[in-house]
PDB file of C-alpha atoms in Angstrom:
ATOM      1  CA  UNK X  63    -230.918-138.731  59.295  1.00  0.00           C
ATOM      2  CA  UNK X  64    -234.078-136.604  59.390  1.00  0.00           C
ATOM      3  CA  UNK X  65    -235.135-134.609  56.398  1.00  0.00           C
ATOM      4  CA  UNK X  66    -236.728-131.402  56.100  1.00  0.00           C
ATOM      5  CA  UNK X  67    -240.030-131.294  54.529  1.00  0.00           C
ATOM      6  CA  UNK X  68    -240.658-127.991  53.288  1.00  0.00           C
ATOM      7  CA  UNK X  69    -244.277-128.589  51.782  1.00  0.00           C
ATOM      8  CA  UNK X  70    -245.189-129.248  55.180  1.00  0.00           C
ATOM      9  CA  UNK X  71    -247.963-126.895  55.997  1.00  0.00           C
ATOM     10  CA  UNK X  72    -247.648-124.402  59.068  1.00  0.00           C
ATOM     11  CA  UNK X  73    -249.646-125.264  61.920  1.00  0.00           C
ATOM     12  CA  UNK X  74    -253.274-123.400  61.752  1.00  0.00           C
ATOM     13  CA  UNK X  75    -254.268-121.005  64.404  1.00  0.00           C
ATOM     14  CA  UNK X  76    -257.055-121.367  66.302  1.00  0.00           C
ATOM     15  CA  UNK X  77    -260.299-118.952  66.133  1.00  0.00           C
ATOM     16  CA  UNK X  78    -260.043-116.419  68.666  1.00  0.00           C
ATOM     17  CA  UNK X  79    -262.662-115.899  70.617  1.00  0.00           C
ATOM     18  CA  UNK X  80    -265.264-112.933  69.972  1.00  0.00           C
ATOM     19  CA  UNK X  81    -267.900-111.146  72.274  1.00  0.00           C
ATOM     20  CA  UNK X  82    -269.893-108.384  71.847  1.00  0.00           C
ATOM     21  CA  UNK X  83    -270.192-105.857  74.555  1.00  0.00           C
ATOM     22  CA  UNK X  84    -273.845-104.007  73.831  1.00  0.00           C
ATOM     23  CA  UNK X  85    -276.053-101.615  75.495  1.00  0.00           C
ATOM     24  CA  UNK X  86    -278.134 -98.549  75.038  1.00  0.00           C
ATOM     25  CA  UNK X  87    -276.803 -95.094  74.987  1.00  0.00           C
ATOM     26  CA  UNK X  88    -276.212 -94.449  78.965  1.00  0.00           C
ATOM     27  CA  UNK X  89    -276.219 -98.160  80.210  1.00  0.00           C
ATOM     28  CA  UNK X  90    -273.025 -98.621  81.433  1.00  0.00           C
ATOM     29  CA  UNK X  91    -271.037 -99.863  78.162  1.00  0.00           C
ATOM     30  CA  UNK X  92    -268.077 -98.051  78.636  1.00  0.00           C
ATOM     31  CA  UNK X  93    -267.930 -98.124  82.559  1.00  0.00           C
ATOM     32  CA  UNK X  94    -267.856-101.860  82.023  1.00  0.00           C
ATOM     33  CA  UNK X  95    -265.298-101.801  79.311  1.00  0.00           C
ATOM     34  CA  UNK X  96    -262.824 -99.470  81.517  1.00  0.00           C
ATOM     35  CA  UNK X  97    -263.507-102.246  84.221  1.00  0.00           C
ATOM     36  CA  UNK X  98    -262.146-104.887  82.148  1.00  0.00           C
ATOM     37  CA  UNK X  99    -259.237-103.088  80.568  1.00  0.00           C
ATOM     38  CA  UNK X 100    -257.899-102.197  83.901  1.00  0.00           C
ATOM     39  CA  UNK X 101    -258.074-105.822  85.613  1.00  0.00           C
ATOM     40  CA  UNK X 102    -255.602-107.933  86.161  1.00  0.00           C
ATOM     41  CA  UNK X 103    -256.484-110.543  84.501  1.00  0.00           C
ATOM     42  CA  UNK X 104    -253.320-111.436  82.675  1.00  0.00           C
ATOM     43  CA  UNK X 105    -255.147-111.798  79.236  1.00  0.00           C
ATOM     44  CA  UNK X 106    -254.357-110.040  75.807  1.00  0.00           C
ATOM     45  CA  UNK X 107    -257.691-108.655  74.683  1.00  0.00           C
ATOM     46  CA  UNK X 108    -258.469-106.782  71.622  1.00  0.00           C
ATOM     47  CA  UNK X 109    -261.321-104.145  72.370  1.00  0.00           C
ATOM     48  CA  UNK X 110    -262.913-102.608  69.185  1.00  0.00           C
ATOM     49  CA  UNK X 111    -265.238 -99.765  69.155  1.00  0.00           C
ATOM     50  CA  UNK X 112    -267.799 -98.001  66.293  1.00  0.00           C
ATOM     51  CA  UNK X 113    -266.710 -94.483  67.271  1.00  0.00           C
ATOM     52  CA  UNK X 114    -263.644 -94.240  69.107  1.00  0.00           C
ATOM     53  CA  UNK X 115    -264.079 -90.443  69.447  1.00  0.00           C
ATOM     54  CA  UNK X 116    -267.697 -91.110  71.138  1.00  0.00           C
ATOM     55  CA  UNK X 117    -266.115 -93.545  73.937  1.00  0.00           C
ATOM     56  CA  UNK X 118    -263.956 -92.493  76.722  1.00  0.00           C
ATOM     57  CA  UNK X 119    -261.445 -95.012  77.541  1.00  0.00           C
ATOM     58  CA  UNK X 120    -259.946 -93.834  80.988  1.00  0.00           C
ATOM     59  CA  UNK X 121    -256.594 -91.875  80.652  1.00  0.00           C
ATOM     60  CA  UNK X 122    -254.909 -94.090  83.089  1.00  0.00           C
ATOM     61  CA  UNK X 123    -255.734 -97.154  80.629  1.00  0.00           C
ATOM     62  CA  UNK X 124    -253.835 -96.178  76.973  1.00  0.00           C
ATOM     63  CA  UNK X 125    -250.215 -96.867  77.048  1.00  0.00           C
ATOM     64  CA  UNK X 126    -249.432 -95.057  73.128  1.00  0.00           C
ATOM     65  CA  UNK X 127    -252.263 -93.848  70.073  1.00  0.00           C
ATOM     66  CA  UNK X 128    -251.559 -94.257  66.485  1.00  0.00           C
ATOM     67  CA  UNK X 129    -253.867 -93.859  63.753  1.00  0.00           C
ATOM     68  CA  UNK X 130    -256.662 -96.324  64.664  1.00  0.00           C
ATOM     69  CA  UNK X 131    -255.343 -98.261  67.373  1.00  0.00           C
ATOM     70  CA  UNK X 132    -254.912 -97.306  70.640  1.00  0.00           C
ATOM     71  CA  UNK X 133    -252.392 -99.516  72.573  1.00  0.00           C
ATOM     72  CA  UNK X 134    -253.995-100.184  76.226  1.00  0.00           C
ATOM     73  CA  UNK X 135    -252.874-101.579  79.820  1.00  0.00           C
ATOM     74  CA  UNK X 136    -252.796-105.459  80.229  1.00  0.00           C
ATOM     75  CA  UNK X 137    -251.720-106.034  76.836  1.00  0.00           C
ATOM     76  CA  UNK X 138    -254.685-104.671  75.239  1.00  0.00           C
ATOM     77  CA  UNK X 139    -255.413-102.810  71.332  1.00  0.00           C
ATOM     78  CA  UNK X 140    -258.043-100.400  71.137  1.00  0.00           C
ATOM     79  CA  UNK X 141    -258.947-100.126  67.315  1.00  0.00           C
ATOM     80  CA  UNK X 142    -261.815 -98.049  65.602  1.00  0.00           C
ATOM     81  CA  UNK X 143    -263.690-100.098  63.012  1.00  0.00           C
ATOM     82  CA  UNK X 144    -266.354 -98.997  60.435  1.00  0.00           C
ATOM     83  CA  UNK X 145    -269.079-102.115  61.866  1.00  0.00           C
ATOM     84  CA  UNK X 146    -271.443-101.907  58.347  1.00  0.00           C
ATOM     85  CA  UNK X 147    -268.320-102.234  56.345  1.00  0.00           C
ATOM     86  CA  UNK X 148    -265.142-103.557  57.051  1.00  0.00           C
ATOM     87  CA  UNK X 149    -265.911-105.318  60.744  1.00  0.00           C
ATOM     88  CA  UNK X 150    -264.790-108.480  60.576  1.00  0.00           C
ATOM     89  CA  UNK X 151    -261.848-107.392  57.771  1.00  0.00           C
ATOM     90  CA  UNK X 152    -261.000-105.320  60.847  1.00  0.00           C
ATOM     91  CA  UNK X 153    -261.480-108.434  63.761  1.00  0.00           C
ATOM     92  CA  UNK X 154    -259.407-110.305  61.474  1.00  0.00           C
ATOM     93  CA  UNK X 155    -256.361-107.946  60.901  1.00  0.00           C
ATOM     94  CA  UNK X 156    -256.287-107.108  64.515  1.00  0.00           C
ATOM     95  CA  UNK X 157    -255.531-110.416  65.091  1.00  0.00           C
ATOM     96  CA  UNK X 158    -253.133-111.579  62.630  1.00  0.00           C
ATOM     97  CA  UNK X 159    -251.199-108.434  64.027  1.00  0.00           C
ATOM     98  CA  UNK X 160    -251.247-108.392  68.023  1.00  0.00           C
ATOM     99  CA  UNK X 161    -252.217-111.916  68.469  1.00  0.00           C
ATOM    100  CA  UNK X 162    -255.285-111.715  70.925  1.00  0.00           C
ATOM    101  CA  UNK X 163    -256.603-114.280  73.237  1.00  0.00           C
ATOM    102  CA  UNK X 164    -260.058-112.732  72.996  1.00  0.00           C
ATOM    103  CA  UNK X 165    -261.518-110.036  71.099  1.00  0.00           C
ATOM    104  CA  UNK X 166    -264.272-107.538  72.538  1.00  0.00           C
ATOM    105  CA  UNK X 167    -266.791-105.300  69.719  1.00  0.00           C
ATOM    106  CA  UNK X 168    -267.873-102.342  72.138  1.00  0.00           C
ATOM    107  CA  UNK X 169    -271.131-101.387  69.980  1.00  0.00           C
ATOM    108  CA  UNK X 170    -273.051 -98.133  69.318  1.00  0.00           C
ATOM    109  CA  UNK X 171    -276.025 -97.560  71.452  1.00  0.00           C
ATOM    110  CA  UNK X 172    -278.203 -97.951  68.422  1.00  0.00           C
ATOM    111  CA  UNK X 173    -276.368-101.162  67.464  1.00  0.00           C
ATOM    112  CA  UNK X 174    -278.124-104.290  66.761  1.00  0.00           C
ATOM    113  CA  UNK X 175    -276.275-107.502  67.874  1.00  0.00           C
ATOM    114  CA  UNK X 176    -277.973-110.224  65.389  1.00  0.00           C
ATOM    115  CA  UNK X 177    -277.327-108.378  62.533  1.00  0.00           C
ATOM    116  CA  UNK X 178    -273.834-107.783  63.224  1.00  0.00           C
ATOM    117  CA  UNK X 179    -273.377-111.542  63.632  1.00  0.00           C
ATOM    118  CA  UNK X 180    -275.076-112.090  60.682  1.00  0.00           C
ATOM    119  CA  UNK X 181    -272.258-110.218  58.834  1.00  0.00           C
ATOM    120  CA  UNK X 182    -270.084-113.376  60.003  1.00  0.00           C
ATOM    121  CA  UNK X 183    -271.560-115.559  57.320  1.00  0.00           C
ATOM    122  CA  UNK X 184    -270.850-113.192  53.894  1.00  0.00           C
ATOM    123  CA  UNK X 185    -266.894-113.118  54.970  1.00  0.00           C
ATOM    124  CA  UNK X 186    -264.440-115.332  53.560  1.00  0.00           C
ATOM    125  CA  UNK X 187    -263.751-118.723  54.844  1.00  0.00           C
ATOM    126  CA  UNK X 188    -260.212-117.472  55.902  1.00  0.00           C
ATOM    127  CA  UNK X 189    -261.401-114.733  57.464  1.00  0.00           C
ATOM    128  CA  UNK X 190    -264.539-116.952  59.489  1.00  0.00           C
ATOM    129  CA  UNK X 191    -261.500-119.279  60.441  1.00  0.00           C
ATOM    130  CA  UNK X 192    -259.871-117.013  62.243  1.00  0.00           C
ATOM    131  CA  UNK X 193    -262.707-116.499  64.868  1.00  0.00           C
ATOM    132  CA  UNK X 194    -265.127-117.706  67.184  1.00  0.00           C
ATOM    133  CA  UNK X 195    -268.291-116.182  67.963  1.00  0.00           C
ATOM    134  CA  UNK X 196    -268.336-116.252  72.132  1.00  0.00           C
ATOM    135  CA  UNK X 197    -271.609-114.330  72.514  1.00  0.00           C
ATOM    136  CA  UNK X 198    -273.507-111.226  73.489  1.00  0.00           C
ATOM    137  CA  UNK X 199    -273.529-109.394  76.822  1.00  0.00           C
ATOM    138  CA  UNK X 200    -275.682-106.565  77.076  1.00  0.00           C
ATOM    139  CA  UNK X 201    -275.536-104.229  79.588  1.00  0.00           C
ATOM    140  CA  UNK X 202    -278.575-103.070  81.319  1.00  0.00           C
ATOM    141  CA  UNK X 203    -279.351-100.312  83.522  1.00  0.00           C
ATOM    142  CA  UNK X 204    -280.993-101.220  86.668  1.00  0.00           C
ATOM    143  CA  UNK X 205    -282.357 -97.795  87.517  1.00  0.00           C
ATOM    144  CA  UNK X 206    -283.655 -97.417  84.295  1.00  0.00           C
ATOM    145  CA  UNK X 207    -284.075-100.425  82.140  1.00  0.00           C
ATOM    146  CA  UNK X 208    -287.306-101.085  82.650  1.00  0.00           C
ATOM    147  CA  UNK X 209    -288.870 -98.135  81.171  1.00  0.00           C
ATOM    148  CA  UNK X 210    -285.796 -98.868  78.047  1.00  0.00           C
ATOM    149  CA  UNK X 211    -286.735-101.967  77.506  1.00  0.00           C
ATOM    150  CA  UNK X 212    -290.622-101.064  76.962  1.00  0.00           C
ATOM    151  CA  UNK X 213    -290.158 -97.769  75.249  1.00  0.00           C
ATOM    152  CA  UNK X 214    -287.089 -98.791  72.808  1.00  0.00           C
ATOM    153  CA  UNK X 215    -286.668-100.646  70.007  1.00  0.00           C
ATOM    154  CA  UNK X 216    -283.131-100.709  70.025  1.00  0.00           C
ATOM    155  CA  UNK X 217    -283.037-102.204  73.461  1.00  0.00           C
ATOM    156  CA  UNK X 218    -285.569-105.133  73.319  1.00  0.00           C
ATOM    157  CA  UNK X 219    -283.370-105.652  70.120  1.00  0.00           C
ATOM    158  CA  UNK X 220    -279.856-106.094  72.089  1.00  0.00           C
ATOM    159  CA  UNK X 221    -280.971-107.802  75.305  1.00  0.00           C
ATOM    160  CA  UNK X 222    -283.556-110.130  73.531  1.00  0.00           C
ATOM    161  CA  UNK X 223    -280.410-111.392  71.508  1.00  0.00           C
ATOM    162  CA  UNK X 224    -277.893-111.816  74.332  1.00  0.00           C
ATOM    163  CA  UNK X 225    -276.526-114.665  75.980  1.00  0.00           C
ATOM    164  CA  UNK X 226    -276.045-112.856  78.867  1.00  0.00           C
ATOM    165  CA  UNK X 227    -276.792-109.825  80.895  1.00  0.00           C
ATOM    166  CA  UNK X 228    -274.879-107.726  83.135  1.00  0.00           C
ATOM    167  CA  UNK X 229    -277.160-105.086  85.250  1.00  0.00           C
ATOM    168  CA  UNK X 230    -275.804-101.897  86.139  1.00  0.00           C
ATOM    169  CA  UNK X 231    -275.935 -99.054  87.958  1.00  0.00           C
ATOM    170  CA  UNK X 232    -277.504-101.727  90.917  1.00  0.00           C
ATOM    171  CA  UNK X 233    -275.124 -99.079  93.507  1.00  0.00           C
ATOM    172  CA  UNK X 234    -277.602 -96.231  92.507  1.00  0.00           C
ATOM    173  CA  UNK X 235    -280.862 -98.347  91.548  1.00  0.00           C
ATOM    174  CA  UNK X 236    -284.267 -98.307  94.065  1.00  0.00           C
ATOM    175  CA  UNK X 237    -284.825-101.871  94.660  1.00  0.00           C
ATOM    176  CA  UNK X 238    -288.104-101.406  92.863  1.00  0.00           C
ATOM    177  CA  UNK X 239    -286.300-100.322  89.307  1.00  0.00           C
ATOM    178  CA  UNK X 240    -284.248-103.385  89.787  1.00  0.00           C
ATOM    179  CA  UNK X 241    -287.535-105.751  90.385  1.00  0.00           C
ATOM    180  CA  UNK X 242    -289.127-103.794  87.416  1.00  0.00           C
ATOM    181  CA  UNK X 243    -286.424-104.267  84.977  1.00  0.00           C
ATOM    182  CA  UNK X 244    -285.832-107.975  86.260  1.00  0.00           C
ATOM    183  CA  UNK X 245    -289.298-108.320  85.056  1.00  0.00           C
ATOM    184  CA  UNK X 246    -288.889-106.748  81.562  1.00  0.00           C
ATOM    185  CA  UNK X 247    -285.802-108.939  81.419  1.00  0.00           C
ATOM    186  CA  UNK X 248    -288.323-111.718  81.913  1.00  0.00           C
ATOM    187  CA  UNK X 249    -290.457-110.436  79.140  1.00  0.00           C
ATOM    188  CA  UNK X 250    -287.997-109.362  76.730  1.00  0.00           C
ATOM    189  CA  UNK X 251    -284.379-111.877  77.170  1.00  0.00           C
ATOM    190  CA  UNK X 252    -285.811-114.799  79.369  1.00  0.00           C
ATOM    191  CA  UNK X 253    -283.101-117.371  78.393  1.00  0.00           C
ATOM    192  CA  UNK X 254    -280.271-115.095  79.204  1.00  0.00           C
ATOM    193  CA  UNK X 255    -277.920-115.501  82.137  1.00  0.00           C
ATOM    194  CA  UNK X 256    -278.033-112.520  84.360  1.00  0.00           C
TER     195      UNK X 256
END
């Protein structure tokens, strides 16, 4: 006759896995985002955001708002989070309450990626249990990244700390300005996939 053991701990969860999603102000961030939100890809991702009022989610994408979530297509939460403060508070609610498979951090323009993973290591050990650092992507815009990447701070900052970078704008982009900013991209993130 089996017994019950009820001191027997409940099985822990495994980290979910985070990415940030980075850029300057007119890359393609939120093009990209929109992209991923409305494929089928059959995964429940959590998207977060800085400033939900400064993004524009397509229409077509969010299913029902409510205070600072917004629920999305493909089984996907939308929530606005405060990134100095109470970000990975935040990373870690949103997954004890709709149970991700992957979580996304769409950053400000002016955001800088290696000190918002830094932030990781003052949180509690419950709350650094609970997820798993999957990387940077930055998105860079061929037409104009280039001149970005020599002019601003803010953008030698996010693409010289991502794993990996995702050009765009390439439909609109001389093949010149791509050649150029491959070459900045040589300067500035030479490890990074592209």
């Amino acid at each position: 006759m089996a017994t019950r053991n009820d001191n027997a701990e409940a099985p822990v969860a495994a980290p979910v896995p985070f990415t940030i999603l980075t850029g300057w102000l007119g890359a393609g961030k939120t093009t990209v985002l929109n992209r991923m939100l409305g494929a089928r890809h059959g995964r429940k991702i959590a998207v977060l955001v800085n400033e939900l009022g400064r993004i524009s989610i397509d229409t077509k994408l969010i299913l029902a708002r409510g205070n600072d979530v917004l629920e999305l297509a493909g089984g996907c939460v939308c929530c606005k989070v405060d990134a100095k403060s109470d970000l990975w508070d935040g990373i870690a609610d949103v997954i004890m309450r709709s149970a991700p498979e992957h979580v996304v951090l769409e950053t400000t323009g002016i955001a800088e990626p290696a000190a918002i993973l830094d932030g990781l290591s003052r949180v509690t050990e419950a709350v650094r249990a609970r997820i798993a650092p999957a990387g940077v992507i930055c998105i860079v815009d061929g037409e104009a990244g280039a001149a970005a990447l020599h002019k601003r701070e803010e953008a030698r900052e996010q693409a010289s700390t991502a794993d990996r970078i995702m050009l765009s704008k390439l439909d609109i982009a001389r093949a010149d300005d791509v050649a150029a900013t491959h070459a900045a991209l040589d300067q500035f993130a030479p490890i990074a996939e592209r």
